[in-house]
Amino acid sequence: MTIRPGRIAVHIALVLYTILALGPIFLILINAFKTRRAIFADPLGLPNAQTLTTIGFDRVFANSDFGLYFFNSLTVTVVSLVLIVLIGAMAAWALTEYRFRGSTILSLYLAIGIMVPIRLGSVSILRMMVELNLVNTLTALILVYVAQGLPLAILILGEFIQQIPKDLRDAARCDGVSEYRIFFSIILPLISPAIATVAVFTMVPVWNDLWFPLILAPGDGKQTITLGVQQFIGQYVTDWNAVLASLTLAIAPVLVLYLLFSRYLVRGLTAGAVK
Amino acid sequence: MADVSLHGVAKSFGATEILRDINLSVEDGEFVVFVGPSGCGKSTLLRIIAGLETVSGGEIRIDKKRVNELPPADRKIAMVFQSYALYPHMNVYKNMAFGLKFAKTDKAEADRRVRQAAEILKLTPLLDRKPRELSGGQRQRVAIGRAIVRNPSVFLFDEPLSNLDAALRVNTRLEIAKLHRDLGATMIYVTHDQVEAMTLASKIVVLNQGRIEQVGAPLELYRSPRNLFVAGFIGSPRMNFIKGQVLRAEGSRVTIGFAGTEAALDVRPGSVKPGDPVTVGIRPEHMEAGGTDSTSLRGTIDAVEQLGESSYVYMRLASGDDVIVRAPGETEATPGGTYIAHVPSRALHVFDASGLSVLPDRS
Ligand SMILES: Nc1ncnc2c1ncn2[C@@H]1O[C@H](COP(=O)(O)OP(=O)(O)O)[C@@H](O)[C@H]1O
Ligand SMILES: [Mg+2]
């Protein structure tokens, strides 16, 4: 077997990219378990017997409502995710399957959402939330994230739905399956790889967002974890142990969700559907 | 059990007219085959009957009741798709039982029907498999099984064999014929393959460019094609066509000159007059008959195909027409040589300038 130079180049590129992507995470992880002195003296070193400490974690749990922030973040992320996937898939199905007056205009309108960053509307959004009495609620965040995530979700899911053979829906219609059932029993299972993709793409920015929690829910115990971490970063002193520890804790759930979804990412479920 | 009838059915997609003025009646228990070249509207017509496509005009009746407004599930039909359209994430059993869940069939009855269909189609050992773990032929049988369990009055098949290899195709064809005998249900079957049409149908509907060219029993179409299109479409290899002219006419008896020879035969009175250009049709298998009442065609041999039990001689006549002749298996014909084919005049077909047959009804 000969190894083609092209393949080697690709692999080198991938390895470099992996190092680049994982490096910072690795740094956070190792430094979270080191003393402050060790963090600055030898930032790249692994923790050893002298430098190993969990003081950062202790301080995070003692000095902040870490559990609460964590729970807020999780709620916002999971609820947003479920809504984006569900509404997105339904909208994508409707826009690809049914031809109705204005469907093209509606698709275009939704596509614009991909190009216009939602942050441009921050001021109006804040004003609207004030009017609606939603400031300092998780609902405000969820609404914004759903609006932010939907356009791309509809685009990606629509592409996948289009690839599902039309005969499959027709067969179900001959079988007397209602349109809702077709969506839930046939379309949704078949686009699960796409749903996993959408989930990963929407989950990470939502979990990591600092902007909207800062504007819309900065208090009242509705802070998300990214906001919670900020309390250790001061203008004059920064508690690096606590910052790194809380970051480590913040990475964990996204990692778990990612692993959960990535199983489906590559799975080609439609194999064997037709022909 | 039910009959199906179409009255003035028309269909357009946007501005393009796909089907126009289709009138057809399918008797209860009949096996009707829609045949025609690709793109002529066969699938569209079948989907209209199924209720998957709306009509732009006309009426569809199933069991003598207008069904234009009924959804597919309420038409007592079941459809088998060319792509099989099995639900990829369900196993064979669930694929067959899925539709029954929504037809409010009780569980025990649904189970009985699925197992019975599996038995008929030899799918019992495969009930737990997913579609992707099945061969093409097995998938096809599951698709048929899914139709059977619905207990439909009318089965609709859209080119069900076109994704199978040749041997399997013959097998499945026989199975479908047997299924029709056993179930006695009305079946409407779409294909572009005239052999499938000839072997399966009790009635063939030849479609071309959205119109019905002719309806009839297989042999009827073979013996008395109504026009050039049907004549060329039914039969393999296809009928030879030679340009000719009406030389003389005495009542219904006319003499036609073609390829440097002539033949006398009876036509429909008044259909042609001396001087009219005509097209003469001769099937390859009707030549080489000899006999007293025959015309002979002489030409140079271009190629010879030996099939064992017979051979096909491709020859070019002096008039420039190309003709295929079915010769015996041990023919001495060789490319470059001369070949003489005899044609009994009762095997001739004659079509007028507009392509319509001028022969009297033979059926
Ligand atoms: N949904 C559709 N929209 C527009 N044109 C269509 C549609 N479905 C079929 N057609 C056209 O109708 C014609 C007949 O199609 P079809 O019935 O599938 O032909 P067949 O099954 O005889 O090959 C084709 O020219 C095809 O392009
Ligand atoms: Mg077709």
PDB file of C-alpha atoms in Angstrom, chain B residues 83-348:
ATOM      1  CA  SER B  83     -38.277   3.099  -5.347  1.00  0.00           C
ATOM      2  CA  TYR B  84     -40.063   0.737  -2.887  1.00  0.00           C
ATOM      3  CA  ALA B  85     -40.349   3.668  -0.455  1.00  0.00           C
ATOM      4  CA  LEU B  86     -39.827   1.521   2.632  1.00  0.00           C
ATOM      5  CA  TYR B  87     -39.495   3.401   5.910  1.00  0.00           C
ATOM      6  CA  PRO B  88     -35.755   3.037   6.475  1.00  0.00           C
ATOM      7  CA  HIS B  89     -35.862   3.246  10.258  1.00  0.00           C
ATOM      8  CA  MET B  90     -38.489   0.542  10.708  1.00  0.00           C
ATOM      9  CA  ASN B  91     -38.037  -3.183  10.385  1.00  0.00           C
ATOM     10  CA  VAL B  92     -39.974  -5.266   7.893  1.00  0.00           C
ATOM     11  CA  TYR B  93     -42.764  -6.059  10.329  1.00  0.00           C
ATOM     12  CA  LYS B  94     -43.261  -2.409  11.283  1.00  0.00           C
ATOM     13  CA  ASN B  95     -43.081  -1.318   7.678  1.00  0.00           C
ATOM     14  CA  MET B  96     -46.030  -3.539   6.908  1.00  0.00           C
ATOM     15  CA  ALA B  97     -47.945  -2.807  10.097  1.00  0.00           C
ATOM     16  CA  PHE B  98     -47.387   0.954  10.119  1.00  0.00           C
ATOM     17  CA  GLY B  99     -50.363   1.824   7.951  1.00  0.00           C
ATOM     18  CA  LEU B 100     -52.702  -0.485   9.841  1.00  0.00           C
ATOM     19  CA  LYS B 101     -52.125   1.464  13.038  1.00  0.00           C
ATOM     20  CA  PHE B 102     -53.862   4.427  11.461  1.00  0.00           C
ATOM     21  CA  ALA B 103     -56.610   2.442   9.775  1.00  0.00           C
ATOM     22  CA  LYS B 104     -57.869   1.565  13.270  1.00  0.00           C
ATOM     23  CA  THR B 105     -57.302  -2.116  12.664  1.00  0.00           C
ATOM     24  CA  ASP B 106     -57.147  -3.929  15.984  1.00  0.00           C
ATOM     25  CA  LYS B 107     -53.772  -5.242  17.049  1.00  0.00           C
ATOM     26  CA  ALA B 108     -54.460  -8.957  16.741  1.00  0.00           C
ATOM     27  CA  GLU B 109     -56.013  -8.548  13.322  1.00  0.00           C
ATOM     28  CA  ALA B 110     -53.103  -6.386  12.137  1.00  0.00           C
ATOM     29  CA  ASP B 111     -50.647  -8.961  13.396  1.00  0.00           C
ATOM     30  CA  ARG B 112     -52.518 -11.752  11.642  1.00  0.00           C
ATOM     31  CA  ARG B 113     -52.540  -9.859   8.353  1.00  0.00           C
ATOM     32  CA  VAL B 114     -48.856  -8.981   8.503  1.00  0.00           C
ATOM     33  CA  ARG B 115     -47.884 -12.556   9.244  1.00  0.00           C
ATOM     34  CA  GLN B 116     -50.126 -13.866   6.512  1.00  0.00           C
ATOM     35  CA  ALA B 117     -48.675 -11.446   3.964  1.00  0.00           C
ATOM     36  CA  ALA B 118     -45.174 -12.349   5.120  1.00  0.00           C
ATOM     37  CA  GLU B 119     -46.062 -16.004   4.605  1.00  0.00           C
ATOM     38  CA  ILE B 120     -47.352 -15.415   1.080  1.00  0.00           C
ATOM     39  CA  LEU B 121     -44.286 -13.397   0.141  1.00  0.00           C
ATOM     40  CA  LYS B 122     -41.763 -15.633   1.957  1.00  0.00           C
ATOM     41  CA  LEU B 123     -40.728 -12.778   4.225  1.00  0.00           C
ATOM     42  CA  THR B 124     -41.322 -14.521   7.555  1.00  0.00           C
ATOM     43  CA  PRO B 125     -37.612 -15.008   8.390  1.00  0.00           C
ATOM     44  CA  LEU B 126     -36.896 -11.375   7.537  1.00  0.00           C
ATOM     45  CA  LEU B 127     -39.518  -9.668   9.688  1.00  0.00           C
ATOM     46  CA  ASP B 128     -36.937  -8.202  12.094  1.00  0.00           C
ATOM     47  CA  ARG B 129     -34.610  -6.841   9.433  1.00  0.00           C
ATOM     48  CA  LYS B 130     -34.266  -3.222   8.459  1.00  0.00           C
ATOM     49  CA  PRO B 131     -34.724  -2.356   4.777  1.00  0.00           C
ATOM     50  CA  ARG B 132     -31.020  -1.666   4.334  1.00  0.00           C
ATOM     51  CA  GLU B 133     -30.291  -5.274   5.284  1.00  0.00           C
ATOM     52  CA  LEU B 134     -32.428  -6.626   2.454  1.00  0.00           C
ATOM     53  CA  SER B 135     -31.677  -7.326  -1.196  1.00  0.00           C
ATOM     54  CA  GLY B 136     -33.533  -5.478  -3.923  1.00  0.00           C
ATOM     55  CA  GLY B 137     -35.907  -8.350  -4.518  1.00  0.00           C
ATOM     56  CA  GLN B 138     -36.695  -8.663  -0.822  1.00  0.00           C
ATOM     57  CA  ARG B 139     -37.358  -4.960  -0.507  1.00  0.00           C
ATOM     58  CA  GLN B 140     -39.696  -5.206  -3.437  1.00  0.00           C
ATOM     59  CA  ARG B 141     -41.586  -8.002  -1.702  1.00  0.00           C
ATOM     60  CA  VAL B 142     -41.862  -5.959   1.488  1.00  0.00           C
ATOM     61  CA  ALA B 143     -43.307  -3.106  -0.547  1.00  0.00           C
ATOM     62  CA  ILE B 144     -45.860  -5.490  -2.019  1.00  0.00           C
ATOM     63  CA  GLY B 145     -46.543  -6.900   1.444  1.00  0.00           C
ATOM     64  CA  ARG B 146     -47.240  -3.437   2.762  1.00  0.00           C
ATOM     65  CA  ALA B 147     -49.833  -3.088   0.025  1.00  0.00           C
ATOM     66  CA  ILE B 148     -51.410  -6.479   0.667  1.00  0.00           C
ATOM     67  CA  VAL B 149     -51.992  -5.958   4.388  1.00  0.00           C
ATOM     68  CA  ARG B 150     -54.133  -2.946   3.646  1.00  0.00           C
ATOM     69  CA  ASN B 151     -56.556  -5.262   1.923  1.00  0.00           C
ATOM     70  CA  PRO B 152     -57.155  -2.758  -0.853  1.00  0.00           C
ATOM     71  CA  SER B 153     -59.737  -2.963  -3.597  1.00  0.00           C
ATOM     72  CA  VAL B 154     -57.277  -1.617  -6.107  1.00  0.00           C
ATOM     73  CA  PHE B 155     -53.529  -2.234  -6.261  1.00  0.00           C
ATOM     74  CA  LEU B 156     -51.421   0.382  -7.983  1.00  0.00           C
ATOM     75  CA  PHE B 157     -47.910  -0.521  -9.126  1.00  0.00           C
ATOM     76  CA  ASP B 158     -45.486   2.039 -10.507  1.00  0.00           C
ATOM     77  CA  GLU B 159     -42.718   0.264 -12.413  1.00  0.00           C
ATOM     78  CA  PRO B 160     -42.173  -2.158  -9.545  1.00  0.00           C
ATOM     79  CA  LEU B 161     -39.618  -4.257 -11.380  1.00  0.00           C
ATOM     80  CA  SER B 162     -37.386  -1.667 -12.962  1.00  0.00           C
ATOM     81  CA  ASN B 163     -34.801  -1.711 -10.173  1.00  0.00           C
ATOM     82  CA  LEU B 164     -34.386  -5.485 -10.240  1.00  0.00           C
ATOM     83  CA  ASP B 165     -31.934  -7.502 -12.307  1.00  0.00           C
ATOM     84  CA  ALA B 166     -33.183  -9.480 -15.281  1.00  0.00           C
ATOM     85  CA  ALA B 167     -33.618 -12.900 -13.645  1.00  0.00           C
ATOM     86  CA  LEU B 168     -35.347 -11.485 -10.590  1.00  0.00           C
ATOM     87  CA  ARG B 169     -37.579  -9.424 -12.800  1.00  0.00           C
ATOM     88  CA  VAL B 170     -38.998 -12.496 -14.525  1.00  0.00           C
ATOM     89  CA  ASN B 171     -39.503 -14.195 -11.166  1.00  0.00           C
ATOM     90  CA  THR B 172     -41.235 -11.257  -9.561  1.00  0.00           C
ATOM     91  CA  ARG B 173     -43.368 -10.801 -12.658  1.00  0.00           C
ATOM     92  CA  LEU B 174     -44.648 -14.329 -12.234  1.00  0.00           C
ATOM     93  CA  GLU B 175     -45.257 -13.715  -8.532  1.00  0.00           C
ATOM     94  CA  ILE B 176     -47.279 -10.612  -9.256  1.00  0.00           C
ATOM     95  CA  ALA B 177     -49.355 -12.527 -11.821  1.00  0.00           C
ATOM     96  CA  LYS B 178     -49.960 -15.237  -9.231  1.00  0.00           C
ATOM     97  CA  LEU B 179     -50.866 -12.649  -6.629  1.00  0.00           C
ATOM     98  CA  HIS B 180     -53.459 -11.251  -8.996  1.00  0.00           C
ATOM     99  CA  ARG B 181     -54.974 -14.696  -9.518  1.00  0.00           C
ATOM    100  CA  ASP B 182     -55.006 -15.405  -5.779  1.00  0.00           C
ATOM    101  CA  LEU B 183     -56.356 -12.085  -4.574  1.00  0.00           C
ATOM    102  CA  GLY B 184     -58.627 -11.336  -7.492  1.00  0.00           C
ATOM    103  CA  ALA B 185     -58.209  -7.643  -6.814  1.00  0.00           C
ATOM    104  CA  THR B 186     -58.184  -4.947  -9.445  1.00  0.00           C
ATOM    105  CA  MET B 187     -54.632  -4.083 -10.374  1.00  0.00           C
ATOM    106  CA  ILE B 188     -53.260  -1.152 -12.302  1.00  0.00           C
ATOM    107  CA  TYR B 189     -49.663  -1.491 -13.269  1.00  0.00           C
ATOM    108  CA  VAL B 190     -47.354   1.033 -14.885  1.00  0.00           C
ATOM    109  CA  THR B 191     -44.361   0.064 -16.968  1.00  0.00           C
ATOM    110  CA  HIS B 192     -42.358   1.281 -19.925  1.00  0.00           C
ATOM    111  CA  ASP B 193     -41.469  -2.301 -20.795  1.00  0.00           C
ATOM    112  CA  GLN B 194     -43.805  -3.772 -23.382  1.00  0.00           C
ATOM    113  CA  VAL B 195     -42.790  -7.344 -22.478  1.00  0.00           C
ATOM    114  CA  GLU B 196     -44.060  -6.808 -18.920  1.00  0.00           C
ATOM    115  CA  ALA B 197     -47.211  -5.313 -20.350  1.00  0.00           C
ATOM    116  CA  MET B 198     -47.821  -8.196 -22.737  1.00  0.00           C
ATOM    117  CA  THR B 199     -47.206 -10.902 -20.135  1.00  0.00           C
ATOM    118  CA  LEU B 200     -49.140  -9.431 -17.209  1.00  0.00           C
ATOM    119  CA  ALA B 201     -52.051  -7.508 -18.602  1.00  0.00           C
ATOM    120  CA  SER B 202     -55.574  -8.531 -19.233  1.00  0.00           C
ATOM    121  CA  LYS B 203     -55.885  -5.087 -20.759  1.00  0.00           C
ATOM    122  CA  ILE B 204     -53.154  -2.786 -21.996  1.00  0.00           C
ATOM    123  CA  VAL B 205     -53.461   0.979 -22.167  1.00  0.00           C
ATOM    124  CA  VAL B 206     -50.851   2.482 -24.470  1.00  0.00           C
ATOM    125  CA  LEU B 207     -50.052   6.066 -23.511  1.00  0.00           C
ATOM    126  CA  ASN B 208     -48.066   8.554 -25.522  1.00  0.00           C
ATOM    127  CA  GLN B 209     -47.511  12.231 -24.773  1.00  0.00           C
ATOM    128  CA  GLY B 210     -50.351  12.352 -22.299  1.00  0.00           C
ATOM    129  CA  ARG B 211     -52.921  10.685 -24.500  1.00  0.00           C
ATOM    130  CA  ILE B 212     -54.305   7.185 -24.740  1.00  0.00           C
ATOM    131  CA  GLU B 213     -53.251   5.738 -28.088  1.00  0.00           C
ATOM    132  CA  GLN B 214     -55.098   2.451 -27.785  1.00  0.00           C
ATOM    133  CA  VAL B 215     -56.725   0.198 -25.219  1.00  0.00           C
ATOM    134  CA  GLY B 216     -57.065  -3.530 -25.682  1.00  0.00           C
ATOM    135  CA  ALA B 217     -56.070  -7.056 -24.794  1.00  0.00           C
ATOM    136  CA  PRO B 218     -52.378  -7.761 -25.394  1.00  0.00           C
ATOM    137  CA  LEU B 219     -52.943  -9.842 -28.519  1.00  0.00           C
ATOM    138  CA  GLU B 220     -55.445  -7.371 -29.852  1.00  0.00           C
ATOM    139  CA  LEU B 221     -52.814  -4.649 -29.748  1.00  0.00           C
ATOM    140  CA  TYR B 222     -50.274  -6.960 -31.270  1.00  0.00           C
ATOM    141  CA  ARG B 223     -52.545  -8.021 -34.107  1.00  0.00           C
ATOM    142  CA  SER B 224     -54.388  -4.801 -34.821  1.00  0.00           C
ATOM    143  CA  PRO B 225     -52.435  -1.767 -33.710  1.00  0.00           C
ATOM    144  CA  ARG B 226     -54.573   1.248 -34.389  1.00  0.00           C
ATOM    145  CA  ASN B 227     -51.728   3.524 -35.352  1.00  0.00           C
ATOM    146  CA  LEU B 228     -48.026   3.726 -36.083  1.00  0.00           C
ATOM    147  CA  PHE B 229     -47.124   4.471 -32.482  1.00  0.00           C
ATOM    148  CA  VAL B 230     -48.789   1.365 -31.048  1.00  0.00           C
ATOM    149  CA  ALA B 231     -47.495  -0.737 -33.928  1.00  0.00           C
ATOM    150  CA  GLY B 232     -43.949   0.358 -33.189  1.00  0.00           C
ATOM    151  CA  PHE B 233     -44.261   0.135 -29.419  1.00  0.00           C
ATOM    152  CA  ILE B 234     -45.781  -3.323 -29.019  1.00  0.00           C
ATOM    153  CA  GLY B 235     -43.583  -6.168 -30.208  1.00  0.00           C
ATOM    154  CA  SER B 236     -39.885  -6.767 -30.017  1.00  0.00           C
ATOM    155  CA  PRO B 237     -37.874  -6.230 -32.131  1.00  0.00           C
ATOM    156  CA  ARG B 238     -40.119  -3.482 -33.304  1.00  0.00           C
ATOM    157  CA  MET B 239     -42.193  -3.625 -36.474  1.00  0.00           C
ATOM    158  CA  ASN B 240     -40.440  -2.677 -39.723  1.00  0.00           C
ATOM    159  CA  PHE B 241     -41.858   0.367 -41.424  1.00  0.00           C
ATOM    160  CA  ILE B 242     -41.469   0.934 -45.174  1.00  0.00           C
ATOM    161  CA  LYS B 243     -42.759   3.921 -47.118  1.00  0.00           C
ATOM    162  CA  GLY B 244     -45.183   3.003 -49.890  1.00  0.00           C
ATOM    163  CA  GLN B 245     -47.992   4.278 -52.052  1.00  0.00           C
ATOM    164  CA  VAL B 246     -51.483   3.158 -53.027  1.00  0.00           C
ATOM    165  CA  LEU B 247     -51.306   2.083 -56.680  1.00  0.00           C
ATOM    166  CA  ARG B 248     -54.822   0.869 -57.438  1.00  0.00           C
ATOM    167  CA  ALA B 249     -58.094   0.547 -55.618  1.00  0.00           C
ATOM    168  CA  GLU B 250     -61.203  -1.490 -56.394  1.00  0.00           C
ATOM    169  CA  GLY B 251     -63.688  -1.022 -53.601  1.00  0.00           C
ATOM    170  CA  SER B 252     -62.012  -2.169 -50.421  1.00  0.00           C
ATOM    171  CA  ARG B 253     -59.313  -4.082 -52.306  1.00  0.00           C
ATOM    172  CA  VAL B 254     -56.199  -1.988 -52.831  1.00  0.00           C
ATOM    173  CA  THR B 255     -52.805  -2.644 -54.265  1.00  0.00           C
ATOM    174  CA  ILE B 256     -49.910  -1.022 -52.485  1.00  0.00           C
ATOM    175  CA  GLY B 257     -46.470  -0.549 -53.911  1.00  0.00           C
ATOM    176  CA  PHE B 258     -43.493  -0.483 -51.556  1.00  0.00           C
ATOM    177  CA  ALA B 259     -39.790  -1.292 -51.726  1.00  0.00           C
ATOM    178  CA  GLY B 260     -40.020  -2.171 -55.399  1.00  0.00           C
ATOM    179  CA  THR B 261     -42.736  -4.747 -54.903  1.00  0.00           C
ATOM    180  CA  GLU B 262     -46.473  -4.720 -54.445  1.00  0.00           C
ATOM    181  CA  ALA B 263     -49.172  -6.395 -52.381  1.00  0.00           C
ATOM    182  CA  ALA B 264     -52.949  -6.498 -52.593  1.00  0.00           C
ATOM    183  CA  LEU B 265     -55.059  -6.401 -49.463  1.00  0.00           C
ATOM    184  CA  ASP B 266     -58.398  -5.284 -48.031  1.00  0.00           C
ATOM    185  CA  VAL B 267     -58.699  -1.940 -46.314  1.00  0.00           C
ATOM    186  CA  ARG B 268     -61.490  -0.006 -44.666  1.00  0.00           C
ATOM    187  CA  PRO B 269     -63.639   1.319 -47.467  1.00  0.00           C
ATOM    188  CA  GLY B 270     -62.831   4.891 -48.348  1.00  0.00           C
ATOM    189  CA  SER B 271     -59.795   5.110 -46.119  1.00  0.00           C
ATOM    190  CA  VAL B 272     -57.269   5.573 -48.936  1.00  0.00           C
ATOM    191  CA  LYS B 273     -57.342   6.335 -52.627  1.00  0.00           C
ATOM    192  CA  PRO B 274     -54.828   5.709 -55.421  1.00  0.00           C
ATOM    193  CA  GLY B 275     -51.808   7.963 -55.137  1.00  0.00           C
ATOM    194  CA  ASP B 276     -51.976   8.279 -51.326  1.00  0.00           C
ATOM    195  CA  PRO B 277     -48.679   7.804 -49.513  1.00  0.00           C
ATOM    196  CA  VAL B 278     -48.836   5.058 -46.889  1.00  0.00           C
ATOM    197  CA  THR B 279     -46.540   3.330 -44.435  1.00  0.00           C
ATOM    198  CA  VAL B 280     -46.371  -0.432 -44.630  1.00  0.00           C
ATOM    199  CA  GLY B 281     -45.597  -2.303 -41.422  1.00  0.00           C
ATOM    200  CA  ILE B 282     -44.210  -5.825 -41.190  1.00  0.00           C
ATOM    201  CA  ARG B 283     -43.205  -7.594 -37.970  1.00  0.00           C
ATOM    202  CA  PRO B 284     -39.789  -9.310 -38.128  1.00  0.00           C
ATOM    203  CA  GLU B 285     -41.329 -12.578 -36.939  1.00  0.00           C
ATOM    204  CA  HIS B 286     -43.937 -12.609 -39.740  1.00  0.00           C
ATOM    205  CA  MET B 287     -41.424 -12.721 -42.540  1.00  0.00           C
ATOM    206  CA  GLU B 288     -39.683 -15.711 -44.086  1.00  0.00           C
ATOM    207  CA  ALA B 289     -43.073 -17.406 -44.276  1.00  0.00           C
ATOM    208  CA  GLY B 290     -43.045 -18.170 -48.000  1.00  0.00           C
ATOM    209  CA  GLY B 291     -46.411 -19.263 -49.327  1.00  0.00           C
ATOM    210  CA  THR B 292     -48.310 -18.392 -52.463  1.00  0.00           C
ATOM    211  CA  ASP B 293     -49.895 -15.183 -51.244  1.00  0.00           C
ATOM    212  CA  SER B 294     -46.601 -13.587 -50.400  1.00  0.00           C
ATOM    213  CA  THR B 295     -44.439 -10.700 -51.384  1.00  0.00           C
ATOM    214  CA  SER B 296     -40.711 -10.988 -51.317  1.00  0.00           C
ATOM    215  CA  LEU B 297     -38.255  -8.401 -50.150  1.00  0.00           C
ATOM    216  CA  ARG B 298     -34.678  -8.605 -51.314  1.00  0.00           C
ATOM    217  CA  GLY B 299     -31.799  -6.820 -49.669  1.00  0.00           C
ATOM    218  CA  THR B 300     -28.155  -6.810 -48.649  1.00  0.00           C
ATOM    219  CA  ILE B 301     -27.363  -8.207 -45.229  1.00  0.00           C
ATOM    220  CA  ASP B 302     -25.839  -5.696 -42.810  1.00  0.00           C
ATOM    221  CA  ALA B 303     -25.576  -7.897 -39.762  1.00  0.00           C
ATOM    222  CA  VAL B 304     -26.788 -11.200 -38.338  1.00  0.00           C
ATOM    223  CA  GLU B 305     -27.553 -11.813 -34.651  1.00  0.00           C
ATOM    224  CA  GLN B 306     -27.610 -15.461 -33.641  1.00  0.00           C
ATOM    225  CA  LEU B 307     -29.828 -16.128 -30.646  1.00  0.00           C
ATOM    226  CA  GLY B 308     -29.797 -19.925 -30.866  1.00  0.00           C
ATOM    227  CA  GLU B 309     -33.440 -20.698 -31.418  1.00  0.00           C
ATOM    228  CA  SER B 310     -33.657 -17.953 -34.009  1.00  0.00           C
ATOM    229  CA  SER B 311     -31.549 -15.252 -35.545  1.00  0.00           C
ATOM    230  CA  TYR B 312     -32.182 -11.682 -36.593  1.00  0.00           C
ATOM    231  CA  VAL B 313     -31.059 -10.613 -40.026  1.00  0.00           C
ATOM    232  CA  TYR B 314     -30.575  -6.897 -40.496  1.00  0.00           C
ATOM    233  CA  MET B 315     -30.835  -6.030 -44.166  1.00  0.00           C
ATOM    234  CA  ARG B 316     -31.005  -2.990 -46.365  1.00  0.00           C
ATOM    235  CA  LEU B 317     -33.430  -3.050 -49.274  1.00  0.00           C
ATOM    236  CA  ALA B 318     -32.636  -1.578 -52.665  1.00  0.00           C
ATOM    237  CA  SER B 319     -35.153   1.165 -51.820  1.00  0.00           C
ATOM    238  CA  GLY B 320     -32.903   2.195 -48.940  1.00  0.00           C
ATOM    239  CA  ASP B 321     -35.228   0.923 -46.185  1.00  0.00           C
ATOM    240  CA  ASP B 322     -33.701  -1.004 -43.278  1.00  0.00           C
ATOM    241  CA  VAL B 323     -35.538  -4.168 -42.322  1.00  0.00           C
ATOM    242  CA  ILE B 324     -35.105  -6.745 -39.547  1.00  0.00           C
ATOM    243  CA  VAL B 325     -36.142 -10.319 -40.288  1.00  0.00           C
ATOM    244  CA  ARG B 326     -36.419 -13.162 -37.840  1.00  0.00           C
ATOM    245  CA  ALA B 327     -34.793 -16.158 -39.484  1.00  0.00           C
ATOM    246  CA  PRO B 328     -34.381 -19.727 -38.223  1.00  0.00           C
ATOM    247  CA  GLY B 329     -31.580 -20.426 -35.752  1.00  0.00           C
ATOM    248  CA  GLU B 330     -29.369 -22.100 -38.338  1.00  0.00           C
ATOM    249  CA  THR B 331     -29.545 -19.447 -40.989  1.00  0.00           C
ATOM    250  CA  GLU B 332     -26.903 -19.351 -43.682  1.00  0.00           C
ATOM    251  CA  ALA B 333     -27.169 -15.603 -43.966  1.00  0.00           C
ATOM    252  CA  THR B 334     -23.844 -13.771 -43.608  1.00  0.00           C
ATOM    253  CA  PRO B 335     -23.146 -10.069 -43.647  1.00  0.00           C
ATOM    254  CA  GLY B 336     -22.568  -8.765 -47.161  1.00  0.00           C
ATOM    255  CA  GLY B 337     -24.712 -11.493 -48.736  1.00  0.00           C
ATOM    256  CA  THR B 338     -28.152 -11.168 -50.214  1.00  0.00           C
ATOM    257  CA  TYR B 339     -31.282 -12.177 -48.343  1.00  0.00           C
ATOM    258  CA  ILE B 340     -34.816 -12.719 -49.544  1.00  0.00           C
ATOM    259  CA  ALA B 341     -37.634 -12.446 -47.063  1.00  0.00           C
ATOM    260  CA  HIS B 342     -41.156 -13.509 -47.862  1.00  0.00           C
ATOM    261  CA  VAL B 343     -44.066 -11.610 -46.425  1.00  0.00           C
ATOM    262  CA  PRO B 344     -47.597 -12.992 -46.479  1.00  0.00           C
ATOM    263  CA  SER B 345     -49.880 -10.098 -47.364  1.00  0.00           C
ATOM    264  CA  ARG B 346     -52.227 -10.881 -44.481  1.00  0.00           C
ATOM    265  CA  ALA B 347     -49.319 -10.067 -42.122  1.00  0.00           C
ATOM    266  CA  LEU B 348     -48.970  -6.571 -43.540  1.00  0.00           C
TER     267      LEU B 348
END
